[in-house]
PDB file of C-alpha atoms in Angstrom:
ATOM      1  CA  MET D   1      30.289 -43.031  -6.296  1.00  0.00           C
ATOM      2  CA  TRP D   2      26.489 -42.909  -6.530  1.00  0.00           C
ATOM      3  CA  SER D   3      26.173 -41.737  -2.897  1.00  0.00           C
ATOM      4  CA  VAL D   4      28.663 -38.918  -3.521  1.00  0.00           C
ATOM      5  CA  GLN D   5      26.605 -37.719  -6.496  1.00  0.00           C
ATOM      6  CA  LYS D   6      23.426 -37.987  -4.442  1.00  0.00           C
ATOM      7  CA  GLY D   7      25.051 -36.020  -1.629  1.00  0.00           C
ATOM      8  CA  LEU D   8      26.202 -33.323  -4.036  1.00  0.00           C
ATOM      9  CA  ARG D   9      22.700 -33.101  -5.528  1.00  0.00           C
ATOM     10  CA  LEU D  10      21.186 -32.726  -2.049  1.00  0.00           C
ATOM     11  CA  LEU D  11      23.717 -30.052  -1.165  1.00  0.00           C
ATOM     12  CA  LEU D  12      23.026 -28.185  -4.418  1.00  0.00           C
ATOM     13  CA  MET D  13      19.255 -28.419  -3.871  1.00  0.00           C
ATOM     14  CA  SER D  14      19.556 -27.073  -0.319  1.00  0.00           C
ATOM     15  CA  ILE D  15      21.686 -24.168  -1.556  1.00  0.00           C
ATOM     16  CA  LEU D  16      19.192 -23.321  -4.302  1.00  0.00           C
ATOM     17  CA  ILE D  17      15.950 -23.940  -2.407  1.00  0.00           C
ATOM     18  CA  GLY D  18      17.049 -22.866   1.071  1.00  0.00           C
ATOM     19  CA  PRO D  19      16.828 -19.098   0.466  1.00  0.00           C
ATOM     20  CA  LEU D  20      13.459 -19.507  -1.247  1.00  0.00           C
ATOM     21  CA  ALA D  21      12.099 -21.440   1.730  1.00  0.00           C
ATOM     22  CA  ALA D  22      13.348 -18.703   4.068  1.00  0.00           C
ATOM     23  CA  VAL D  23      11.568 -16.022   2.028  1.00  0.00           C
ATOM     24  CA  THR D  24       8.272 -17.886   1.972  1.00  0.00           C
ATOM     25  CA  SER D  25       8.414 -18.668   5.671  1.00  0.00           C
ATOM     26  CA  GLN D  26       8.898 -14.969   6.516  1.00  0.00           C
ATOM     27  CA  ALA D  27       5.508 -13.991   5.096  1.00  0.00           C
ATOM     28  CA  ALA D  28       3.219 -13.830   8.096  1.00  0.00           C
ATOM     29  CA  PRO D  29      -0.385 -14.740   7.463  1.00  0.00           C
ATOM     30  CA  LEU D  30      -2.799 -11.839   7.491  1.00  0.00           C
ATOM     31  CA  ASP D  31      -5.063 -11.509  10.480  1.00  0.00           C
ATOM     32  CA  GLN D  32      -8.802 -11.319  10.045  1.00  0.00           C
ATOM     33  CA  PRO D  33     -10.368  -7.884  10.555  1.00  0.00           C
ATOM     34  CA  ASN D  34     -12.366  -7.540  13.764  1.00  0.00           C
ATOM     35  CA  GLY D  35     -13.803  -4.114  13.033  1.00  0.00           C
ATOM     36  CA  ASP D  36     -15.337  -2.480   9.992  1.00  0.00           C
ATOM     37  CA  VAL D  37     -13.303  -3.173   6.862  1.00  0.00           C
ATOM     38  CA  LEU D  38     -11.808   0.112   5.623  1.00  0.00           C
ATOM     39  CA  LEU D  39      -9.654  -1.243   2.801  1.00  0.00           C
ATOM     40  CA  THR D  40      -9.930  -4.245   0.502  1.00  0.00           C
ATOM     41  CA  VAL D  41      -7.039  -5.160  -1.797  1.00  0.00           C
ATOM     42  CA  THR D  42      -7.624  -7.508  -4.742  1.00  0.00           C
ATOM     43  CA  GLY D  43      -5.860  -8.540  -7.928  1.00  0.00           C
ATOM     44  CA  ALA D  44      -2.279  -9.719  -8.276  1.00  0.00           C
ATOM     45  CA  ILE D  45      -1.521 -10.343  -4.580  1.00  0.00           C
ATOM     46  CA  GLU D  46      -0.100 -13.451  -2.926  1.00  0.00           C
ATOM     47  CA  HIS D  47      -1.225 -12.984   0.687  1.00  0.00           C
ATOM     48  CA  THR D  48      -4.920 -12.810   1.489  1.00  0.00           C
ATOM     49  CA  ASN D  49      -7.273 -13.233   4.437  1.00  0.00           C
ATOM     50  CA  ALA D  50     -10.436 -13.811   2.385  1.00  0.00           C
ATOM     51  CA  PRO D  51     -10.961 -15.536  -0.964  1.00  0.00           C
ATOM     52  CA  GLY D  52      -8.968 -13.496  -3.515  1.00  0.00           C
ATOM     53  CA  GLN D  53      -8.595 -10.452  -1.306  1.00  0.00           C
ATOM     54  CA  ALA D  54      -6.883  -8.869   1.665  1.00  0.00           C
ATOM     55  CA  ARG D  55      -9.203  -6.960   4.001  1.00  0.00           C
ATOM     56  CA  PHE D  56      -8.032  -4.427   6.588  1.00  0.00           C
ATOM     57  CA  ASP D  57      -9.795  -2.728   9.460  1.00  0.00           C
ATOM     58  CA  ARG D  58      -8.416   0.371  11.205  1.00  0.00           C
ATOM     59  CA  ALA D  59      -6.566  -1.634  13.870  1.00  0.00           C
ATOM     60  CA  MET D  60      -4.782  -3.734  11.255  1.00  0.00           C
ATOM     61  CA  LEU D  61      -3.647  -0.643   9.333  1.00  0.00           C
ATOM     62  CA  GLU D  62      -2.535   1.083  12.531  1.00  0.00           C
ATOM     63  CA  ALA D  63      -0.542  -2.013  13.548  1.00  0.00           C
ATOM     64  CA  MET D  64       1.619  -1.663  10.441  1.00  0.00           C
ATOM     65  CA  PRO D  65       4.690   0.619  10.513  1.00  0.00           C
ATOM     66  CA  GLN D  66       3.402   4.188  10.608  1.00  0.00           C
ATOM     67  CA  HIS D  67       4.924   7.107   8.733  1.00  0.00           C
ATOM     68  CA  SER D  68       4.079  10.782   8.700  1.00  0.00           C
ATOM     69  CA  PHE D  69       4.732  13.921   6.728  1.00  0.00           C
ATOM     70  CA  ASP D  70       3.469  17.480   6.628  1.00  0.00           C
ATOM     71  CA  THR D  71       2.167  18.657   3.288  1.00  0.00           C
ATOM     72  CA  THR D  72      -0.159  20.983   1.502  1.00  0.00           C
ATOM     73  CA  THR D  73      -2.674  19.692  -1.027  1.00  0.00           C
ATOM     74  CA  PRO D  74      -4.728  21.392  -3.733  1.00  0.00           C
ATOM     75  CA  TRP D  75      -7.882  20.480  -1.740  1.00  0.00           C
ATOM     76  CA  THR D  76      -7.016  21.697   1.756  1.00  0.00           C
ATOM     77  CA  GLU D  77      -5.935  24.997   3.244  1.00  0.00           C
ATOM     78  CA  GLY D  78      -2.480  25.216   4.723  1.00  0.00           C
ATOM     79  CA  LYS D  79      -0.081  22.473   5.654  1.00  0.00           C
ATOM     80  CA  HIS D  80      -1.334  19.476   7.640  1.00  0.00           C
ATOM     81  CA  GLN D  81       0.369  16.485   9.194  1.00  0.00           C
ATOM     82  CA  TYR D  82      -0.742  13.110   7.844  1.00  0.00           C
ATOM     83  CA  GLN D  83       0.047   9.717   9.309  1.00  0.00           C
ATOM     84  CA  GLY D  84      -0.441   6.274   7.841  1.00  0.00           C
ATOM     85  CA  VAL D  85       0.982   3.334   5.946  1.00  0.00           C
ATOM     86  CA  LEU D  86       3.300   3.645   2.976  1.00  0.00           C
ATOM     87  CA  LEU D  87       1.565   2.220  -0.063  1.00  0.00           C
ATOM     88  CA  LYS D  88       4.716   0.393  -1.175  1.00  0.00           C
ATOM     89  CA  GLU D  89       5.041  -1.308   2.232  1.00  0.00           C
ATOM     90  CA  LEU D  90       1.424  -2.452   2.161  1.00  0.00           C
ATOM     91  CA  LEU D  91       1.894  -3.860  -1.344  1.00  0.00           C
ATOM     92  CA  GLN D  92       5.128  -5.587  -0.306  1.00  0.00           C
ATOM     93  CA  GLN D  93       3.391  -7.194   2.669  1.00  0.00           C
ATOM     94  CA  LEU D  94       0.729  -8.563   0.334  1.00  0.00           C
ATOM     95  CA  GLY D  95       3.264  -9.884  -2.179  1.00  0.00           C
ATOM     96  CA  ALA D  96       1.778  -7.670  -4.879  1.00  0.00           C
ATOM     97  CA  LYS D  97       3.008  -8.323  -8.403  1.00  0.00           C
ATOM     98  CA  GLY D  98       1.929  -5.509 -10.638  1.00  0.00           C
ATOM     99  CA  SER D  99       2.844  -2.326 -12.449  1.00  0.00           C
ATOM    100  CA  LYS D 100      -0.260  -0.345 -11.542  1.00  0.00           C
ATOM    101  CA  VAL D 101      -2.998  -0.113  -8.961  1.00  0.00           C
ATOM    102  CA  VAL D 102      -6.551   1.026  -9.487  1.00  0.00           C
ATOM    103  CA  ALA D 103      -7.626   2.987  -6.417  1.00  0.00           C
ATOM    104  CA  HIS D 104     -11.378   3.133  -5.767  1.00  0.00           C
ATOM    105  CA  ALA D 105     -13.241   5.572  -3.528  1.00  0.00           C
ATOM    106  CA  LEU D 106     -16.505   5.205  -1.625  1.00  0.00           C
ATOM    107  CA  ASN D 107     -18.299   7.281  -4.294  1.00  0.00           C
ATOM    108  CA  ASP D 108     -17.049   4.982  -7.120  1.00  0.00           C
ATOM    109  CA  TYR D 109     -14.384   7.462  -8.280  1.00  0.00           C
ATOM    110  CA  HIS D 110     -11.309   5.549  -9.357  1.00  0.00           C
ATOM    111  CA  SER D 111      -7.842   6.323 -10.617  1.00  0.00           C
ATOM    112  CA  VAL D 112      -5.121   4.196 -12.167  1.00  0.00           C
ATOM    113  CA  ILE D 113      -1.848   4.706 -10.320  1.00  0.00           C
ATOM    114  CA  ASP D 114       1.498   3.868 -11.896  1.00  0.00           C
ATOM    115  CA  LEU D 115       3.612   2.129  -9.258  1.00  0.00           C
ATOM    116  CA  GLU D 116       6.906   3.689 -10.390  1.00  0.00           C
ATOM    117  CA  PRO D 117       6.514   6.875  -8.262  1.00  0.00           C
ATOM    118  CA  ILE D 118       5.360   4.682  -5.382  1.00  0.00           C
ATOM    119  CA  ARG D 119       8.779   3.003  -5.363  1.00  0.00           C
ATOM    120  CA  ASP D 120      10.680   6.306  -5.391  1.00  0.00           C
ATOM    121  CA  TYR D 121       8.613   8.416  -2.976  1.00  0.00           C
ATOM    122  CA  PRO D 122       6.911   7.872   0.390  1.00  0.00           C
ATOM    123  CA  VAL D 123       3.365   7.787  -0.989  1.00  0.00           C
ATOM    124  CA  MET D 124       1.022   7.143   1.910  1.00  0.00           C
ATOM    125  CA  ILE D 125      -2.399   5.787   2.674  1.00  0.00           C
ATOM    126  CA  ALA D 126      -3.222   8.360   5.340  1.00  0.00           C
ATOM    127  CA  ILE D 127      -5.255   7.202   8.331  1.00  0.00           C
ATOM    128  CA  ARG D 128      -4.875  10.322  10.470  1.00  0.00           C
ATOM    129  CA  ALA D 129      -4.792  14.047   9.796  1.00  0.00           C
ATOM    130  CA  ASP D 130      -3.291  16.318  12.439  1.00  0.00           C
ATOM    131  CA  GLY D 131      -3.324  13.416  14.912  1.00  0.00           C
ATOM    132  CA  ARG D 132      -7.017  12.545  14.530  1.00  0.00           C
ATOM    133  CA  PRO D 133      -8.575   9.621  12.678  1.00  0.00           C
ATOM    134  CA  MET D 134      -9.850  10.854   9.335  1.00  0.00           C
ATOM    135  CA  ARG D 135     -13.622  10.939   8.867  1.00  0.00           C
ATOM    136  CA  VAL D 136     -15.518  10.446   5.609  1.00  0.00           C
ATOM    137  CA  ARG D 137     -16.503  14.127   5.579  1.00  0.00           C
ATOM    138  CA  ASP D 138     -12.814  15.058   5.910  1.00  0.00           C
ATOM    139  CA  LYS D 139     -11.649  12.975   2.929  1.00  0.00           C
ATOM    140  CA  GLY D 140     -11.235   9.832   5.054  1.00  0.00           C
ATOM    141  CA  PRO D 141     -11.240   7.344   6.446  1.00  0.00           C
ATOM    142  CA  LEU D 142      -8.314   6.695   4.071  1.00  0.00           C
ATOM    143  CA  TRP D 143      -6.610   9.044   1.639  1.00  0.00           C
ATOM    144  CA  ILE D 144      -3.728   8.338  -0.758  1.00  0.00           C
ATOM    145  CA  LEU D 145      -1.341  11.268  -0.372  1.00  0.00           C
ATOM    146  CA  TYR D 146       1.863  12.269  -2.083  1.00  0.00           C
ATOM    147  CA  PRO D 147       4.349  14.328   0.007  1.00  0.00           C
ATOM    148  CA  MET D 148       4.123  17.343  -2.274  1.00  0.00           C
ATOM    149  CA  SER D 149       5.691  19.818   0.151  1.00  0.00           C
ATOM    150  CA  ASP D 150       8.834  17.672   0.488  1.00  0.00           C
ATOM    151  CA  TYR D 151       8.942  16.771  -3.211  1.00  0.00           C
ATOM    152  CA  PRO D 152       7.574  19.696  -5.265  1.00  0.00           C
ATOM    153  CA  GLU D 153       7.878  17.626  -8.455  1.00  0.00           C
ATOM    154  CA  LEU D 154       4.917  15.572  -7.183  1.00  0.00           C
ATOM    155  CA  ASP D 155       2.659  18.638  -7.110  1.00  0.00           C
ATOM    156  CA  HIS D 156       1.723  18.135 -10.724  1.00  0.00           C
ATOM    157  CA  GLN D 157      -1.538  17.539 -12.575  1.00  0.00           C
ATOM    158  CA  ARG D 158      -0.449  14.016 -13.565  1.00  0.00           C
ATOM    159  CA  HIS D 159      -0.280  12.985  -9.874  1.00  0.00           C
ATOM    160  CA  HIS D 160      -3.332  14.803  -8.510  1.00  0.00           C
ATOM    161  CA  PRO D 161      -5.933  12.270  -9.763  1.00  0.00           C
ATOM    162  CA  ALA D 162      -4.012   9.485  -7.977  1.00  0.00           C
ATOM    163  CA  MET D 163      -4.565  11.091  -4.577  1.00  0.00           C
ATOM    164  CA  VAL D 164      -7.851   9.303  -4.017  1.00  0.00           C
ATOM    165  CA  TRP D 165      -9.698  10.297  -0.848  1.00  0.00           C
ATOM    166  CA  GLN D 166     -12.370   8.175   0.782  1.00  0.00           C
ATOM    167  CA  LEU D 167     -10.302   5.240  -0.466  1.00  0.00           C
ATOM    168  CA  ASN D 168     -11.881   1.847   0.152  1.00  0.00           C
ATOM    169  CA  ARG D 169     -10.402  -0.522  -2.441  1.00  0.00           C
ATOM    170  CA  LEU D 170      -7.168  -1.187  -4.322  1.00  0.00           C
ATOM    171  CA  GLU D 171      -6.889  -3.501  -7.299  1.00  0.00           C
ATOM    172  CA  VAL D 172      -3.327  -4.555  -8.204  1.00  0.00           C
ATOM    173  CA  GLN D 173      -2.949  -5.062 -11.957  1.00  0.00           C
ATOM    174  CA  PRO D 174      -0.045  -6.625 -13.882  1.00  0.00           C
TER     175      PRO D 174
END
């Protein structure tokens, strides 16, 4: 009788723990950046490649699934095509656990971004504008962009401060 109970316990444990083990084994370790670090992510993240942070160079960001959209912005003339990484996909890859992100720019500007719109819209960390890598003088090398032309409700004063250009750091907060 004891061996039947032990067998049932082992079966129950494998049913309960098995899916969790599969989820944790799917998380690939982050590579180390070989080039200049363009983006550092800190805070409530599970996957890192440096103590307490995840650091990305251009090649690492370009190796992630790329998305694009054409949009206008309050700071540029006309519609442009932007390409990059969806913010929600980057945060998922890092195992981020938070309700907001503080986005920091090279000039120390920062903005607190509520993650709710990030879940509902394809908010992007743009790497390219009109097919070319973005330069610092052109609001790059990274720019958080909302697809305002596709979703006019995003072209609102409450979202504009979140579109941080010259982005270099994200801090995930609970």
